[in-house]
mmCIF file of C-alpha atoms in Angstrom:
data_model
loop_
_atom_site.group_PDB
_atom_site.id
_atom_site.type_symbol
_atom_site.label_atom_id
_atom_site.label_comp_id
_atom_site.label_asym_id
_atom_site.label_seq_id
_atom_site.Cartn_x
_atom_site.Cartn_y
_atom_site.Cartn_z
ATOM 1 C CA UNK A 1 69.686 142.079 -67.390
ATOM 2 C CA UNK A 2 71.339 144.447 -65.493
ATOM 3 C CA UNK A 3 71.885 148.561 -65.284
ATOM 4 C CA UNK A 4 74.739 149.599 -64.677
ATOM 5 C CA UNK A 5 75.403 153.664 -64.708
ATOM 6 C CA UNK A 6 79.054 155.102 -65.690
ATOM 7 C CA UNK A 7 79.224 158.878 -64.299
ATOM 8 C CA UNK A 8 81.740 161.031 -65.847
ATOM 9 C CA UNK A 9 82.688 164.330 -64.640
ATOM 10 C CA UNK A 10 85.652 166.628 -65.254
ATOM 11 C CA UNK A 11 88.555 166.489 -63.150
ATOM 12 C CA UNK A 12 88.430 169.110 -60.486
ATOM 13 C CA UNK A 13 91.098 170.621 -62.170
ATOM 14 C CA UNK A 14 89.864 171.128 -65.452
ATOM 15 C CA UNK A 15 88.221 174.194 -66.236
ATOM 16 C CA UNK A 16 84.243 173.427 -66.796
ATOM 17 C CA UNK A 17 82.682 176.045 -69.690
ATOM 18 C CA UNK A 18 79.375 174.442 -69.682
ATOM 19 C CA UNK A 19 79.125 174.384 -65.494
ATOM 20 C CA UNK A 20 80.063 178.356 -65.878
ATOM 21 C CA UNK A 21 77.826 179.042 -68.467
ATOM 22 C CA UNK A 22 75.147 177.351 -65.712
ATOM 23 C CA UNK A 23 76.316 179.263 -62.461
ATOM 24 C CA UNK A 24 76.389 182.459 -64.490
ATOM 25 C CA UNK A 25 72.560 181.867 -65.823
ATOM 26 C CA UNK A 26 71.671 181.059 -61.635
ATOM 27 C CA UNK A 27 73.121 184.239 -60.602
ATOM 28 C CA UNK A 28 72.064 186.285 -62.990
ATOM 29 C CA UNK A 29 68.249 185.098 -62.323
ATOM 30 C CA UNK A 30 68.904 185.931 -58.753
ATOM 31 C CA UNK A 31 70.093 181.713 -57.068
ATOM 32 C CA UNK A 32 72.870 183.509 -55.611
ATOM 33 C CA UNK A 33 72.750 180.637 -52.825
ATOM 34 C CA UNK A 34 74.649 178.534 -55.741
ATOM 35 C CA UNK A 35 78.483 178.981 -55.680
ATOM 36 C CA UNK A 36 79.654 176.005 -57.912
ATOM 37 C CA UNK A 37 78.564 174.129 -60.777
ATOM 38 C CA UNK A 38 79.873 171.318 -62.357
ATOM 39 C CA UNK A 39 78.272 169.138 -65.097
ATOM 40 C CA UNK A 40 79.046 166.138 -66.475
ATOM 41 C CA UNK A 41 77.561 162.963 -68.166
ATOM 42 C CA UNK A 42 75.545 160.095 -66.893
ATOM 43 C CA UNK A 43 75.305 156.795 -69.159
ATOM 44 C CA UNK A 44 72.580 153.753 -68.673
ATOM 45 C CA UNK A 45 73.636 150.563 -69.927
ATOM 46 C CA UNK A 46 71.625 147.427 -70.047
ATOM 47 C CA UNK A 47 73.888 144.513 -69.684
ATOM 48 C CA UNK A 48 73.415 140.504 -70.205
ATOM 49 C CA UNK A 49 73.951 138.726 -66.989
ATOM 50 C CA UNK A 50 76.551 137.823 -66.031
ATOM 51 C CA UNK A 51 78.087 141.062 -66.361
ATOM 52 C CA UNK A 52 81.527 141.043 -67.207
ATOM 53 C CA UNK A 53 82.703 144.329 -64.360
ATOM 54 C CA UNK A 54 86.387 144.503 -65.924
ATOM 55 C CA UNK A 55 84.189 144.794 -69.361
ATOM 56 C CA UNK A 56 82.241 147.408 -68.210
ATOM 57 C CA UNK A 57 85.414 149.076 -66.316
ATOM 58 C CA UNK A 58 87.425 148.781 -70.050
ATOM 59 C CA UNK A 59 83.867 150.368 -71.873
ATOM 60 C CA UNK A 60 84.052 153.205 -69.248
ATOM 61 C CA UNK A 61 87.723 153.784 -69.188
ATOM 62 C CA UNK A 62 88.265 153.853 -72.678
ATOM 63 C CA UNK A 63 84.624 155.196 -74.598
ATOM 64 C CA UNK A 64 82.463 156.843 -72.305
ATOM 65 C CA UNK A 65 85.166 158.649 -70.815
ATOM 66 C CA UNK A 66 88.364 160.600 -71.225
ATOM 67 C CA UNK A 67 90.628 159.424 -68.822
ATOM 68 C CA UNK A 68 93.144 162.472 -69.374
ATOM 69 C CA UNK A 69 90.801 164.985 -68.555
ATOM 70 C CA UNK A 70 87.462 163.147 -66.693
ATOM 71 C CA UNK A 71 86.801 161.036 -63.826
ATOM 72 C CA UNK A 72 84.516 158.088 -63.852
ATOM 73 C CA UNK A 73 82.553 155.819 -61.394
ATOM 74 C CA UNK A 74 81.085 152.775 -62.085
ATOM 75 C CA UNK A 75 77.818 151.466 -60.501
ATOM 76 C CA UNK A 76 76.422 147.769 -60.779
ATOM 77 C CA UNK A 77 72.568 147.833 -60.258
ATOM 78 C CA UNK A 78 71.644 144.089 -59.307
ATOM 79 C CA UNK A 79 68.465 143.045 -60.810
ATOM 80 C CA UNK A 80 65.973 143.233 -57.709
ATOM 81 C CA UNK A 81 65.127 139.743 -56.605
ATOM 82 C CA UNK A 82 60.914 139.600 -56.899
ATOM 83 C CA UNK A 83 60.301 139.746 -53.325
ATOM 84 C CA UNK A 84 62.223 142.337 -52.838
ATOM 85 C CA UNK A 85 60.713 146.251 -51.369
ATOM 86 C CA UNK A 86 63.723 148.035 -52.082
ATOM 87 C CA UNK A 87 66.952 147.865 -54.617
ATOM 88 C CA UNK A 88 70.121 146.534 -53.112
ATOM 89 C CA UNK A 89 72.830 149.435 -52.534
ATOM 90 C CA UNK A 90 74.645 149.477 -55.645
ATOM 91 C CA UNK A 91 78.654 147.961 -56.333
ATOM 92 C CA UNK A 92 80.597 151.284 -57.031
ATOM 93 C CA UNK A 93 83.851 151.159 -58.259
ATOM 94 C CA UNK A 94 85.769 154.544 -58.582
ATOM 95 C CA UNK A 95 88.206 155.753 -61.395
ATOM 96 C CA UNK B 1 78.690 174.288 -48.125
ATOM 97 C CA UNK B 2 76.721 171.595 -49.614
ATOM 98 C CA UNK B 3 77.209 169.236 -52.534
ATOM 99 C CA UNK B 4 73.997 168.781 -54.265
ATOM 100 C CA UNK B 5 73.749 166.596 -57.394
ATOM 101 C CA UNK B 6 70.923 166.655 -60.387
ATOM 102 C CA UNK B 7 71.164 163.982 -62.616
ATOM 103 C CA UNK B 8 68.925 164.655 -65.709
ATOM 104 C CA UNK B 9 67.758 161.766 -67.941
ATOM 105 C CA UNK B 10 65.300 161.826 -71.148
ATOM 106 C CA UNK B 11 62.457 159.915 -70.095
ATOM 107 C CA UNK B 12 62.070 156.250 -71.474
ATOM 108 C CA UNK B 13 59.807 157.153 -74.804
ATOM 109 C CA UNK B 14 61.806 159.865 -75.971
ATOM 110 C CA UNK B 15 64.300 158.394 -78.618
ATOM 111 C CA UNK B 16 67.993 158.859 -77.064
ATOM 112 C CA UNK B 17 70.124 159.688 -80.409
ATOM 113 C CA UNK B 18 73.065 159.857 -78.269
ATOM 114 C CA UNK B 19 73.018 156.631 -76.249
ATOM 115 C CA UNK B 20 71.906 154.840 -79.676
ATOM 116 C CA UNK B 21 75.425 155.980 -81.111
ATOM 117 C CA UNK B 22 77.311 154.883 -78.221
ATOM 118 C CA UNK B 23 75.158 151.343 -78.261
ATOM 119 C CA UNK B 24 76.418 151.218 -81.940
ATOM 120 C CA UNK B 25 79.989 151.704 -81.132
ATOM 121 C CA UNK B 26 80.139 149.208 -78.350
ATOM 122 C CA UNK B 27 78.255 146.550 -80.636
ATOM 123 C CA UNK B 28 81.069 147.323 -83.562
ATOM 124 C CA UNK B 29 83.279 147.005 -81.247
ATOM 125 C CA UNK B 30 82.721 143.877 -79.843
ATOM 126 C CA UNK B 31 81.204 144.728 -76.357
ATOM 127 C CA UNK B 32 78.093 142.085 -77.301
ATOM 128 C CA UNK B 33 77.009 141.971 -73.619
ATOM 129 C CA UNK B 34 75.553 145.923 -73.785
ATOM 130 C CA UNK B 35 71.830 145.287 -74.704
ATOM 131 C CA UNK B 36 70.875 149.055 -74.643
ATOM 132 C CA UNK B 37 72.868 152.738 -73.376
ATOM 133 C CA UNK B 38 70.791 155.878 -72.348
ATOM 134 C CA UNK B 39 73.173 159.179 -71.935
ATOM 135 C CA UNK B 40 72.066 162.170 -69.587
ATOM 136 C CA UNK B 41 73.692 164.846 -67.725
ATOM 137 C CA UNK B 42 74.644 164.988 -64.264
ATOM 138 C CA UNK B 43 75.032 168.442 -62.330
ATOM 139 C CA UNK B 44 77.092 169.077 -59.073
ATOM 140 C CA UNK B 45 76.303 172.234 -57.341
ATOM 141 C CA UNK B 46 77.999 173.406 -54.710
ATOM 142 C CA UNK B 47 75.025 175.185 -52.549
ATOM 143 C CA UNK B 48 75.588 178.116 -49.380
ATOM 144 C CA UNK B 49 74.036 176.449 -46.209
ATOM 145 C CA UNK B 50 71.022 176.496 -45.382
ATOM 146 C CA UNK B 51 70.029 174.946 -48.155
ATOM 147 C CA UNK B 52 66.807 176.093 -49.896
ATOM 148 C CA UNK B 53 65.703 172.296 -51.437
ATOM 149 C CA UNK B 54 62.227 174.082 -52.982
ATOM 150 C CA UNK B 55 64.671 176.585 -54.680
ATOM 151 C CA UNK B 56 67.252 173.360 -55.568
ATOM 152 C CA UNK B 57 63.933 171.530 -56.868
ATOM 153 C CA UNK B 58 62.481 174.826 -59.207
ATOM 154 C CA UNK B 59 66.223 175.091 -60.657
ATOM 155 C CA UNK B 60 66.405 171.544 -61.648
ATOM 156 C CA UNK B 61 63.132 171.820 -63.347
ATOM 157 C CA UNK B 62 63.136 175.036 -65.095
ATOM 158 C CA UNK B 63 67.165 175.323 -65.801
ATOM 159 C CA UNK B 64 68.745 172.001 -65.801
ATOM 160 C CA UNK B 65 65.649 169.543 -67.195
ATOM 161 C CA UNK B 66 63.229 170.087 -69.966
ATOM 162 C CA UNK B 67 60.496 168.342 -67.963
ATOM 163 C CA UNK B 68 58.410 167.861 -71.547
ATOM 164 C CA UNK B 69 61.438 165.125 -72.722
ATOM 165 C CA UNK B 70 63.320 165.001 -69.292
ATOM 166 C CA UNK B 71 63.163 163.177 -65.992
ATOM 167 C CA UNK B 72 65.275 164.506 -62.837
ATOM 168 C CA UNK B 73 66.361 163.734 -59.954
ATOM 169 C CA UNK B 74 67.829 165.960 -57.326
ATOM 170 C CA UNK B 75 70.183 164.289 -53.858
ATOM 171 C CA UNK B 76 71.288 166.382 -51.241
ATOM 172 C CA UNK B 77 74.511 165.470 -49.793
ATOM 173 C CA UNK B 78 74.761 166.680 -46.154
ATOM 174 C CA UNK B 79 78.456 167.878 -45.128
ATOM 175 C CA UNK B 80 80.299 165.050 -43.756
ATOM 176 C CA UNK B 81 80.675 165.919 -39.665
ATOM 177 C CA UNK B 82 84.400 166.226 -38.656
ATOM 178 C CA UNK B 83 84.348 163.137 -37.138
ATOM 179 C CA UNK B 84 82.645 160.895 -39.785
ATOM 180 C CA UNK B 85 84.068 157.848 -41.126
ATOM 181 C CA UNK B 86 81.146 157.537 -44.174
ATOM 182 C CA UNK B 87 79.167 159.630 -45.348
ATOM 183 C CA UNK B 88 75.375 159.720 -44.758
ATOM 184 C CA UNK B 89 72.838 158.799 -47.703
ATOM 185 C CA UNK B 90 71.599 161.606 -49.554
ATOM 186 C CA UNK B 91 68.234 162.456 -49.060
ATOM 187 C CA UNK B 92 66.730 162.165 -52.472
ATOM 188 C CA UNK B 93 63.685 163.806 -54.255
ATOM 189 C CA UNK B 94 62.720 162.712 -57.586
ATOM 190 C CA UNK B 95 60.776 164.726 -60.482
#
């Protein structure tokens, strides 16, 4: 089994309600050392091995996401080998 | 100006309504390989220099997380230096 997370965030162009809404809370209760805020979404999946990337890339580009208004990155999370101290650096593809 | 991203996930034993709709799509839909999906929300902020990472970490778990039902996880991504080809890792604290 593998993870593999899809991140989906608005284009930069595209105005972001919910980000505002957060900015304007973080001012207002005095984080004035936060200009920006953007927020988006963040998926998990659990895939069989071997996972099928131009699958995942269809899943992403066509259900998680909304290609006319959102961007989208997809990692692949190897499963760790046993031995191993640390995960691997993760496959990211990019929208 | 620095880029510093929250990504906000319920924890593993709270029930994910969201991610068990999306699983359910994928399976009608023939995407078999998908075992499981867990949806969260990702926040970019765009933070004045120097940044205050104690402030970063008590606004990620008092505005952005529920810490009863949510995990977080909060990486600071250093400006890229004119002359850099990649950027560095972000340093990353987790909830």
């Amino acid at each position: 089994m593998t993870r593999v997370v899809v991140e989906v965030m608005l284009k930069p162009e595209i105005s972001d309600p919910q980000g505002q809404a957060v900015l304007g809370a973080l001012t207002r209760l005095g984080h004035r050392g936060v200009q920006g805020v953007r927020q988006g979404k963040r998926f998990e999946l659990e895939v069989s091995d071997p996972v099928d990337e131009l699958a995942i890339q269809q899943i992403a580009d066509t259900l998680l996401a909304n290609p006319v208004i959102e961007d989208f990155t997809v990692q692949v999370h190897p499963p760790a080998p046993a031995n191993a101290r640390s995960p691997l650096p993760p496959d990211r593809l990019t929208s």
